[in-house]
PDB file of C-alpha atoms and ligand atoms in Angstrom:
ATOM      1  CA  UNK A 217      56.813-120.545  24.178  1.00 65.00           C
ATOM      2  CA  UNK A 218      55.626-123.749  22.599  1.00 81.00           C
ATOM      3  CA  UNK A 219      52.718-124.769  24.830  1.00 95.00           C
ATOM      4  CA  UNK A 220      50.809-127.985  24.337  1.00 98.00           C
ATOM      5  CA  UNK A 221      48.149-126.649  26.702  1.00 98.00           C
ATOM      6  CA  UNK A 222      47.652-122.968  27.428  1.00 98.00           C
ATOM      7  CA  UNK A 223      45.561-121.918  30.375  1.00 98.00           C
ATOM      8  CA  UNK A 224      44.335-118.365  30.333  1.00 97.00           C
ATOM      9  CA  UNK A 225      42.489-117.029  33.347  1.00 97.00           C
ATOM     10  CA  UNK A 226      40.263-120.040  33.908  1.00 98.00           C
ATOM     11  CA  UNK A 227      37.860-120.713  36.726  1.00 98.00           C
ATOM     12  CA  UNK A 228      35.924-123.864  37.457  1.00 98.00           C
ATOM     13  CA  UNK A 229      32.773-123.757  39.534  1.00 98.00           C
ATOM     14  CA  UNK A 230      30.508-126.525  40.748  1.00 97.00           C
ATOM     15  CA  UNK A 231      26.990-125.513  41.770  1.00 96.00           C
ATOM     16  CA  UNK A 232      28.163-121.904  41.909  1.00 95.00           C
ATOM     17  CA  UNK A 233      31.160-122.726  44.137  1.00 97.00           C
ATOM     18  CA  UNK A 234      34.556-121.766  42.775  1.00 97.00           C
ATOM     19  CA  UNK A 235      36.978-124.690  43.179  1.00 98.00           C
ATOM     20  CA  UNK A 236      39.797-123.714  40.799  1.00 98.00           C
ATOM     21  CA  UNK A 237      41.313-120.513  39.492  1.00 98.00           C
ATOM     22  CA  UNK A 238      44.406-120.459  37.294  1.00 98.00           C
ATOM     23  CA  UNK A 239      45.593-117.204  35.724  1.00 97.00           C
ATOM     24  CA  UNK A 240      48.274-118.564  33.396  1.00 97.00           C
ATOM     25  CA  UNK A 241      49.815-121.941  32.793  1.00 98.00           C
ATOM     26  CA  UNK A 242      51.714-123.425  29.880  1.00 98.00           C
ATOM     27  CA  UNK A 243      52.179-127.180  29.712  1.00 98.00           C
ATOM     28  CA  UNK A 244      55.048-127.994  27.412  1.00 97.00           C
ATOM     29  CA  UNK A 245      55.239-130.857  24.942  1.00 96.00           C
ATOM     30  CA  UNK A 246      57.197-133.814  26.290  1.00 96.00           C
ATOM     31  CA  UNK A 247      57.418-132.664  29.884  1.00 97.00           C
ATOM     32  CA  UNK A 248      56.461-134.573  33.012  1.00 98.00           C
ATOM     33  CA  UNK A 249      54.517-132.142  35.163  1.00 98.00           C
ATOM     34  CA  UNK A 250      53.402-133.046  38.686  1.00 98.00           C
ATOM     35  CA  UNK A 251      50.435-131.417  40.427  1.00 98.00           C
ATOM     36  CA  UNK A 252      50.876-131.401  44.186  1.00 96.00           C
ATOM     37  CA  UNK A 253      49.017-129.813  47.081  1.00 94.00           C
ATOM     38  CA  UNK A 254      46.520-130.580  49.817  1.00 92.00           C
ATOM     39  CA  UNK A 255      43.400-132.591  49.195  1.00 93.00           C
ATOM     40  CA  UNK A 256      40.599-130.522  47.702  1.00 95.00           C
ATOM     41  CA  UNK A 257      42.984-127.965  46.191  1.00 96.00           C
ATOM     42  CA  UNK A 258      41.658-128.467  42.661  1.00 97.00           C
ATOM     43  CA  UNK A 259      44.332-130.747  41.168  1.00 97.00           C
ATOM     44  CA  UNK A 260      41.973-133.413  39.811  1.00 97.00           C
ATOM     45  CA  UNK A 261      39.618-130.735  38.559  1.00 98.00           C
ATOM     46  CA  UNK A 262      42.367-129.266  36.392  1.00 98.00           C
ATOM     47  CA  UNK A 263      43.327-132.753  35.208  1.00 98.00           C
ATOM     48  CA  UNK A 264      39.723-133.369  34.091  1.00 97.00           C
ATOM     49  CA  UNK A 265      39.786-130.062  32.229  1.00 98.00           C
ATOM     50  CA  UNK A 266      43.016-131.131  30.478  1.00 98.00           C
ATOM     51  CA  UNK A 267      41.341-134.448  29.619  1.00 98.00           C
ATOM     52  CA  UNK A 268      38.549-132.392  27.981  1.00 97.00           C
ATOM     53  CA  UNK A 269      35.999-134.174  30.160  1.00 96.00           C
ATOM     54  CA  UNK A 270      34.752-130.781  31.319  1.00 96.00           C
ATOM     55  CA  UNK A 271      35.101-127.234  30.038  1.00 96.00           C
ATOM     56  CA  UNK A 272      35.974-124.370  32.366  1.00 97.00           C
ATOM     57  CA  UNK A 273      33.167-122.176  33.661  1.00 97.00           C
ATOM     58  CA  UNK A 274      35.189-119.125  32.674  1.00 97.00           C
ATOM     59  CA  UNK A 275      38.374-118.397  30.738  1.00 97.00           C
ATOM     60  CA  UNK A 276      40.214-120.158  27.966  1.00 97.00           C
ATOM     61  CA  UNK A 277      41.959-123.490  27.804  1.00 98.00           C
ATOM     62  CA  UNK A 278      43.554-124.396  24.488  1.00 98.00           C
ATOM     63  CA  UNK A 279      45.320-127.449  23.182  1.00 98.00           C
ATOM     64  CA  UNK A 280      47.910-127.131  20.393  1.00 97.00           C
ATOM     65  CA  UNK A 281      48.955-130.184  18.436  1.00 96.00           C
ATOM     66  CA  UNK A 282      50.868-130.305  15.160  1.00 94.00           C
ATOM     67  CA  UNK A 283      50.693-126.563  14.744  1.00 94.00           C
ATOM     68  CA  UNK A 284      46.917-126.259  15.206  1.00 97.00           C
ATOM     69  CA  UNK A 285      45.371-124.650  18.293  1.00 97.00           C
ATOM     70  CA  UNK A 286      41.947-125.785  19.487  1.00 98.00           C
ATOM     71  CA  UNK A 287      39.745-124.297  22.215  1.00 97.00           C
ATOM     72  CA  UNK A 288      39.045-127.060  24.748  1.00 96.00           C
ATOM     73  CA  UNK A 289      35.339-127.153  23.898  1.00 95.00           C
ATOM     74  CA  UNK A 290      35.918-127.921  20.229  1.00 96.00           C
ATOM     75  CA  UNK A 291      38.738-130.402  19.916  1.00 97.00           C
ATOM     76  CA  UNK A 292      38.104-132.860  17.067  1.00 97.00           C
ATOM     77  CA  UNK A 293      37.721-136.509  18.004  1.00 95.00           C
ATOM     78  CA  UNK A 294      40.970-137.624  16.369  1.00 95.00           C
ATOM     79  CA  UNK A 295      42.850-135.047  18.452  1.00 97.00           C
ATOM     80  CA  UNK A 296      40.941-136.007  21.606  1.00 97.00           C
ATOM     81  CA  UNK A 297      42.164-139.530  20.998  1.00 96.00           C
ATOM     82  CA  UNK A 298      45.734-138.393  21.562  1.00 97.00           C
ATOM     83  CA  UNK A 299      44.812-137.976  25.241  1.00 97.00           C
ATOM     84  CA  UNK A 300      44.537-140.858  27.714  1.00 96.00           C
ATOM     85  CA  UNK A 301      43.536-140.461  31.336  1.00 96.00           C
ATOM     86  CA  UNK A 302      43.939-142.961  34.141  1.00 96.00           C
ATOM     87  CA  UNK A 303      41.630-142.380  37.073  1.00 92.00           C
ATOM     88  CA  UNK A 304      42.490-142.909  40.687  1.00 87.00           C
ATOM     89  CA  UNK A 305      40.027-145.767  41.039  1.00 85.00           C
ATOM     90  CA  UNK A 306      39.886-147.324  37.608  1.00 86.00           C
ATOM     91  CA  UNK A 307      36.669-148.987  36.550  1.00 91.00           C
ATOM     92  CA  UNK A 308      37.464-152.264  34.811  1.00 95.00           C
ATOM     93  CA  UNK A 309      35.051-154.389  32.818  1.00 95.00           C
ATOM     94  CA  UNK A 310      34.215-157.793  34.287  1.00 95.00           C
ATOM     95  CA  UNK A 311      36.038-159.402  31.404  1.00 97.00           C
ATOM     96  CA  UNK A 312      39.579-160.708  31.196  1.00 97.00           C
ATOM     97  CA  UNK A 313      42.591-158.471  31.652  1.00 98.00           C
ATOM     98  CA  UNK A 314      43.366-158.900  27.961  1.00 97.00           C
ATOM     99  CA  UNK A 315      39.816-157.859  26.968  1.00 96.00           C
ATOM    100  CA  UNK A 316      40.055-154.806  29.223  1.00 97.00           C
ATOM    101  CA  UNK A 317      43.287-153.678  27.622  1.00 97.00           C
ATOM    102  CA  UNK A 318      41.902-154.308  24.124  1.00 96.00           C
ATOM    103  CA  UNK A 319      38.615-152.500  24.797  1.00 94.00           C
ATOM    104  CA  UNK A 320      39.793-149.003  23.837  1.00 89.00           C
ATOM    105  CA  UNK A 321      41.360-150.225  20.598  1.00 92.00           C
ATOM    106  CA  UNK A 322      38.217-152.166  19.702  1.00 91.00           C
ATOM    107  CA  UNK A 323      36.099-149.136  20.485  1.00 89.00           C
ATOM    108  CA  UNK A 324      38.166-147.246  17.926  1.00 88.00           C
ATOM    109  CA  UNK A 325      37.337-149.919  15.405  1.00 88.00           C
ATOM    110  CA  UNK A 326      40.826-151.399  15.311  1.00 88.00           C
ATOM    111  CA  UNK A 327      41.349-155.052  14.544  1.00 85.00           C
ATOM    112  CA  UNK A 328      44.412-157.228  15.087  1.00 85.00           C
ATOM    113  CA  UNK A 329      44.853-155.845  18.563  1.00 90.00           C
ATOM    114  CA  UNK A 330      46.609-158.951  19.848  1.00 93.00           C
ATOM    115  CA  UNK A 331      50.242-157.942  19.426  1.00 95.00           C
ATOM    116  CA  UNK A 332      49.712-154.456  20.796  1.00 96.00           C
ATOM    117  CA  UNK A 333      47.794-155.768  23.787  1.00 97.00           C
ATOM    118  CA  UNK A 334      50.533-158.321  24.468  1.00 97.00           C
ATOM    119  CA  UNK A 335      53.149-155.604  24.365  1.00 96.00           C
ATOM    120  CA  UNK A 336      51.174-153.351  26.725  1.00 97.00           C
ATOM    121  CA  UNK A 337      50.686-156.254  29.145  1.00 97.00           C
ATOM    122  CA  UNK A 338      54.398-157.004  29.074  1.00 97.00           C
ATOM    123  CA  UNK A 339      55.195-153.391  29.832  1.00 95.00           C
ATOM    124  CA  UNK A 340      53.117-153.498  33.019  1.00 96.00           C
ATOM    125  CA  UNK A 341      54.440-156.984  33.889  1.00 96.00           C
ATOM    126  CA  UNK A 342      51.007-158.622  33.618  1.00 97.00           C
ATOM    127  CA  UNK A 343      51.568-161.139  30.822  1.00 97.00           C
ATOM    128  CA  UNK A 344      50.955-163.979  33.268  1.00 98.00           C
ATOM    129  CA  UNK A 345      47.556-162.533  34.221  1.00 98.00           C
ATOM    130  CA  UNK A 346      46.244-161.877  30.696  1.00 98.00           C
ATOM    131  CA  UNK A 347      43.352-164.316  31.141  1.00 98.00           C
ATOM    132  CA  UNK A 348      42.550-163.415  34.739  1.00 98.00           C
ATOM    133  CA  UNK A 349      39.444-161.472  35.774  1.00 97.00           C
ATOM    134  CA  UNK A 350      39.708-158.124  37.549  1.00 95.00           C
ATOM    135  CA  UNK A 351      37.940-159.375  40.691  1.00 95.00           C
ATOM    136  CA  UNK A 352      40.887-161.697  41.331  1.00 96.00           C
ATOM    137  CA  UNK A 353      43.522-158.942  41.062  1.00 96.00           C
ATOM    138  CA  UNK A 354      45.199-156.848  43.731  1.00 95.00           C
ATOM    139  CA  UNK A 355      44.806-153.066  43.746  1.00 94.00           C
ATOM    140  CA  UNK A 356      48.252-152.654  42.212  1.00 94.00           C
ATOM    141  CA  UNK A 357      47.518-155.138  39.445  1.00 96.00           C
ATOM    142  CA  UNK A 358      44.228-153.398  38.657  1.00 96.00           C
ATOM    143  CA  UNK A 359      45.978-150.076  38.445  1.00 95.00           C
ATOM    144  CA  UNK A 360      48.539-151.626  36.082  1.00 96.00           C
ATOM    145  CA  UNK A 361      45.701-152.935  33.872  1.00 97.00           C
ATOM    146  CA  UNK A 362      44.285-149.398  33.754  1.00 96.00           C
ATOM    147  CA  UNK A 363      47.695-148.047  32.755  1.00 96.00           C
ATOM    148  CA  UNK A 364      48.139-150.730  30.080  1.00 97.00           C
ATOM    149  CA  UNK A 365      44.680-149.824  28.774  1.00 96.00           C
ATOM    150  CA  UNK A 366      45.874-146.219  28.393  1.00 96.00           C
ATOM    151  CA  UNK A 367      49.316-147.007  26.957  1.00 96.00           C
ATOM    152  CA  UNK A 368      48.013-149.403  24.317  1.00 96.00           C
ATOM    153  CA  UNK A 369      46.292-146.413  22.720  1.00 95.00           C
ATOM    154  CA  UNK A 370      49.712-144.796  22.197  1.00 95.00           C
ATOM    155  CA  UNK A 371      48.574-141.432  23.525  1.00 97.00           C
ATOM    156  CA  UNK A 372      50.698-138.346  23.088  1.00 97.00           C
ATOM    157  CA  UNK A 373      49.283-136.968  26.331  1.00 98.00           C
ATOM    158  CA  UNK A 374      48.975-139.129  29.437  1.00 98.00           C
ATOM    159  CA  UNK A 375      47.012-137.786  32.412  1.00 98.00           C
ATOM    160  CA  UNK A 376      47.358-139.723  35.658  1.00 98.00           C
ATOM    161  CA  UNK A 377      45.309-139.051  38.785  1.00 97.00           C
ATOM    162  CA  UNK A 378      47.267-140.394  41.736  1.00 96.00           C
ATOM    163  CA  UNK A 379      48.422-143.465  39.833  1.00 94.00           C
ATOM    164  CA  UNK A 380      50.163-145.031  42.820  1.00 94.00           C
ATOM    165  CA  UNK A 381      47.940-143.997  45.741  1.00 92.00           C
ATOM    166  CA  UNK A 382      47.810-146.756  48.362  1.00 86.00           C
ATOM    167  CA  UNK A 383      50.092-149.085  46.411  1.00 92.00           C
ATOM    168  CA  UNK A 384      53.056-151.057  47.738  1.00 93.00           C
ATOM    169  CA  UNK A 385      56.644-150.240  46.699  1.00 94.00           C
ATOM    170  CA  UNK A 386      56.771-153.052  44.101  1.00 94.00           C
ATOM    171  CA  UNK A 387      53.777-151.647  42.199  1.00 94.00           C
ATOM    172  CA  UNK A 388      54.925-148.071  42.685  1.00 95.00           C
ATOM    173  CA  UNK A 389      58.288-149.048  41.162  1.00 95.00           C
ATOM    174  CA  UNK A 390      56.718-150.631  38.077  1.00 95.00           C
ATOM    175  CA  UNK A 391      54.417-147.675  37.473  1.00 96.00           C
ATOM    176  CA  UNK A 392      57.102-145.043  38.004  1.00 96.00           C
ATOM    177  CA  UNK A 393      59.482-146.848  35.609  1.00 96.00           C
ATOM    178  CA  UNK A 394      56.739-146.942  33.013  1.00 95.00           C
ATOM    179  CA  UNK A 395      56.062-143.244  33.275  1.00 96.00           C
ATOM    180  CA  UNK A 396      59.763-142.430  32.853  1.00 95.00           C
ATOM    181  CA  UNK A 397      60.073-144.910  29.974  1.00 94.00           C
ATOM    182  CA  UNK A 398      56.997-143.544  28.229  1.00 94.00           C
ATOM    183  CA  UNK A 399      58.403-140.053  28.134  1.00 92.00           C
ATOM    184  CA  UNK A 400      61.884-141.201  27.136  1.00 94.00           C
ATOM    185  CA  UNK A 401      60.802-143.527  24.344  1.00 94.00           C
ATOM    186  CA  UNK A 402      57.779-141.720  22.968  1.00 95.00           C
ATOM    187  CA  UNK A 403      58.142-138.131  24.176  1.00 95.00           C
ATOM    188  CA  UNK A 404      54.689-138.454  25.725  1.00 97.00           C
ATOM    189  CA  UNK A 405      53.622-135.455  27.757  1.00 98.00           C
ATOM    190  CA  UNK A 406      52.683-136.639  31.244  1.00 98.00           C
ATOM    191  CA  UNK A 407      50.675-134.711  33.809  1.00 98.00           C
ATOM    192  CA  UNK A 408      50.266-136.498  37.102  1.00 98.00           C
ATOM    193  CA  UNK A 409      48.497-135.653  40.315  1.00 98.00           C
ATOM    194  CA  UNK A 410      50.375-137.023  43.273  1.00 95.00           C
ATOM    195  CA  UNK A 411      50.237-136.806  47.032  1.00 88.00           C
ATOM    196  CA  UNK A 412      53.728-138.188  47.149  1.00 89.00           C
ATOM    197  CA  UNK A 413      56.277-135.429  47.171  1.00 90.00           C
ATOM    198  CA  UNK A 414      59.098-137.942  46.665  1.00 91.00           C
ATOM    199  CA  UNK A 415      57.352-139.220  43.553  1.00 95.00           C
ATOM    200  CA  UNK A 416      57.208-135.680  42.193  1.00 96.00           C
ATOM    201  CA  UNK A 417      60.931-135.394  42.918  1.00 95.00           C
ATOM    202  CA  UNK A 418      61.701-138.677  41.187  1.00 95.00           C
ATOM    203  CA  UNK A 419      59.586-138.206  38.082  1.00 96.00           C
ATOM    204  CA  UNK A 420      58.760-134.616  37.308  1.00 97.00           C
ATOM    205  CA  UNK A 421      60.538-131.994  35.246  1.00 97.00           C
ATOM    206  CA  UNK A 422      58.335-129.311  36.751  1.00 98.00           C
ATOM    207  CA  UNK A 423      56.066-129.198  39.761  1.00 98.00           C
ATOM    208  CA  UNK A 424      52.871-127.172  40.249  1.00 98.00           C
ATOM    209  CA  UNK A 425      51.525-126.493  43.737  1.00 97.00           C
ATOM    210  CA  UNK A 426      47.822-125.924  44.250  1.00 97.00           C
ATOM    211  CA  UNK A 427      46.282-124.571  47.427  1.00 95.00           C
ATOM    212  CA  UNK A 428      42.596-123.847  48.043  1.00 95.00           C
ATOM    213  CA  UNK A 429      41.799-123.724  44.334  1.00 97.00           C
ATOM    214  CA  UNK A 430      44.710-121.464  43.397  1.00 97.00           C
ATOM    215  CA  UNK A 431      47.827-122.302  41.444  1.00 97.00           C
ATOM    216  CA  UNK A 432      50.482-121.138  43.912  1.00 96.00           C
ATOM    217  CA  UNK A 433      53.562-121.766  41.808  1.00 96.00           C
ATOM    218  CA  UNK A 434      54.796-123.865  38.924  1.00 97.00           C
ATOM    219  CA  UNK A 435      58.551-124.256  38.673  1.00 97.00           C
ATOM    220  CA  UNK A 436      61.307-126.590  37.509  1.00 97.00           C
ATOM    221  CA  UNK A 437      61.788-129.347  40.064  1.00 96.00           C
ATOM    222  CA  UNK A 438      65.124-128.141  41.459  1.00 96.00           C
ATOM    223  CA  UNK A 439      63.869-124.634  41.999  1.00 96.00           C
ATOM    224  CA  UNK A 440      60.559-125.838  43.427  1.00 96.00           C
ATOM    225  CA  UNK A 441      62.137-128.072  46.032  1.00 95.00           C
ATOM    226  CA  UNK A 442      65.321-126.201  46.822  1.00 94.00           C
ATOM    227  CA  UNK A 443      65.065-122.559  45.917  1.00 91.00           C
ATOM    228  CA  UNK A 444      61.449-121.428  45.884  1.00 92.00           C
ATOM    229  CA  UNK A 445      60.848-117.936  47.162  1.00 92.00           C
ATOM    230  CA  UNK A 446      57.142-118.569  47.574  1.00 94.00           C
ATOM    231  CA  UNK A 447      56.279-118.918  51.293  1.00 93.00           C
ATOM    232  CA  UNK A 448      53.523-121.465  50.617  1.00 93.00           C
ATOM    233  CA  UNK A 449      55.784-123.601  48.432  1.00 94.00           C
ATOM    234  CA  UNK A 450      58.418-123.489  51.146  1.00 93.00           C
ATOM    235  CA  UNK A 451      55.842-124.471  53.759  1.00 92.00           C
ATOM    236  CA  UNK A 452      54.703-127.355  51.564  1.00 91.00           C
ATOM    237  CA  UNK A 453      58.144-128.717  50.728  1.00 91.00           C
ATOM    238  CA  UNK A 454      59.272-128.467  54.340  1.00 89.00           C
ATOM    239  CA  UNK A 455      56.201-130.383  55.487  1.00 83.00           C
ATOM    240  CA  UNK A 456      54.612-127.505  57.378  1.00 80.00           C
ATOM    241  CA  UNK A 457      51.586-127.256  55.141  1.00 69.00           C
ATOM    242  CA  UNK A 458      49.240-130.005  56.218  1.00 59.00           C
ATOM    243  CA  UNK A 459      48.008-132.182  53.374  1.00 51.00           C
TER     244      UNK A 459
HETATM  245  P1  ADP B 277      42.184-132.401  44.628  1.00 84.60           P
HETATM  246  O1  ADP B 277      42.355-133.212  43.402  1.00 84.60           O
HETATM  247  O2  ADP B 277      43.223-131.338  44.784  1.00 84.60           O
HETATM  248  O3  ADP B 277      42.038-133.228  45.878  1.00 84.60           O
HETATM  249  P2  ADP B 277      39.600-131.809  43.492  1.00 84.60           P
HETATM  250  O4  ADP B 277      39.897-131.126  42.202  1.00 84.60           O
HETATM  251  O5  ADP B 277      39.195-133.231  43.463  1.00 84.60           O
HETATM  252  O6  ADP B 277      40.812-131.580  44.493  1.00 84.60           O
HETATM  253  O7  ADP B 277      38.429-131.013  44.203  1.00 84.60           O
HETATM  254  C1  ADP B 277      38.429-129.602  44.403  1.00 84.60           C
HETATM  255  C2  ADP B 277      37.115-129.203  45.055  1.00 84.60           C
HETATM  256  O8  ADP B 277      36.074-129.347  44.112  1.00 84.60           O
HETATM  257  C3  ADP B 277      36.745-130.049  46.243  1.00 84.60           C
HETATM  258  O9  ADP B 277      36.170-129.227  47.223  1.00 84.60           O
HETATM  259  C4  ADP B 277      35.730-131.017  45.675  1.00 84.60           C
HETATM  260  O10 ADP B 277      34.817-131.402  46.662  1.00 84.60           O
HETATM  261  C5  ADP B 277      35.047-130.181  44.620  1.00 84.60           C
HETATM  262  N1  ADP B 277      34.538-130.974  43.491  1.00 84.60           N
HETATM  263  C6  ADP B 277      35.272-131.716  42.643  1.00 84.60           C
HETATM  264  N2  ADP B 277      34.515-132.273  41.692  1.00 84.60           N
HETATM  265  C7  ADP B 277      33.238-131.870  41.937  1.00 84.60           C
HETATM  266  C8  ADP B 277      31.974-132.097  41.314  1.00 84.60           C
HETATM  267  N3  ADP B 277      31.870-132.859  40.221  1.00 84.60           N
HETATM  268  N4  ADP B 277      30.893-131.517  41.857  1.00 84.60           N
HETATM  269  C9  ADP B 277      30.993-130.740  42.964  1.00 84.60           C
HETATM  270  N5  ADP B 277      32.149-130.478  43.601  1.00 84.60           N
HETATM  271  C10 ADP B 277      33.251-131.034  43.098  1.00 84.60           C
END
């Protein structure tokens, strides 16, 4: 199989406590994969590992791009730059929206960022707020700035940690359309953590359920929601597993 990420028997511990164990997982190029499961199940931990922000305590995580496979602890900077992560509570600079979106490009030493920033702002429907300051924005607008800041970098891998948590339907709609559009237009691989089972149904090709630090099952959406033989998946999709 052609895996963008391969997970091989990894474990993540914090202060000696095991919070995540995954025996095998292949994340395919161009797929939208949703991580679901109760709070504390290890979803964000795995997302941080995929973002290369941490390396697993044990086991192997590899990233394969353009025919080259890298262990997660030694991915070259230009390959790391193909990955963008949006955190659940994005930290924005106390500068204008436009400056926030341009920051990543500037950091990479790129000039003439104007047109790309304008395009990213248009995609998140924030053109009218380009000169506003984050403190004046709603939660949904701030989240859209964070997404524009990621998209402007044209990542091949987009990692989203609960991108629509606590947002109203208008903002959820904009963000979900963007995710679908990003995959369709650019074949970006998207991994998103979501508490919203309906969002997983709307957006994902495959769904992975985590429970108490274990990967319970990863399956194509239709099988996950309608034909899983795993008792815990069935409990989760029928709403019996509290989360
Ligand atoms: P989820 O995203 O499924 O809600 P997380 O991956 O955030 O779960 O957390 C899994 C477990 O790991 C939780 O018990 C959490 O408290 C713990 N944890 C996460 N990050 C850290 C950290 N940096 N240090 C210590 N414990 C952590």
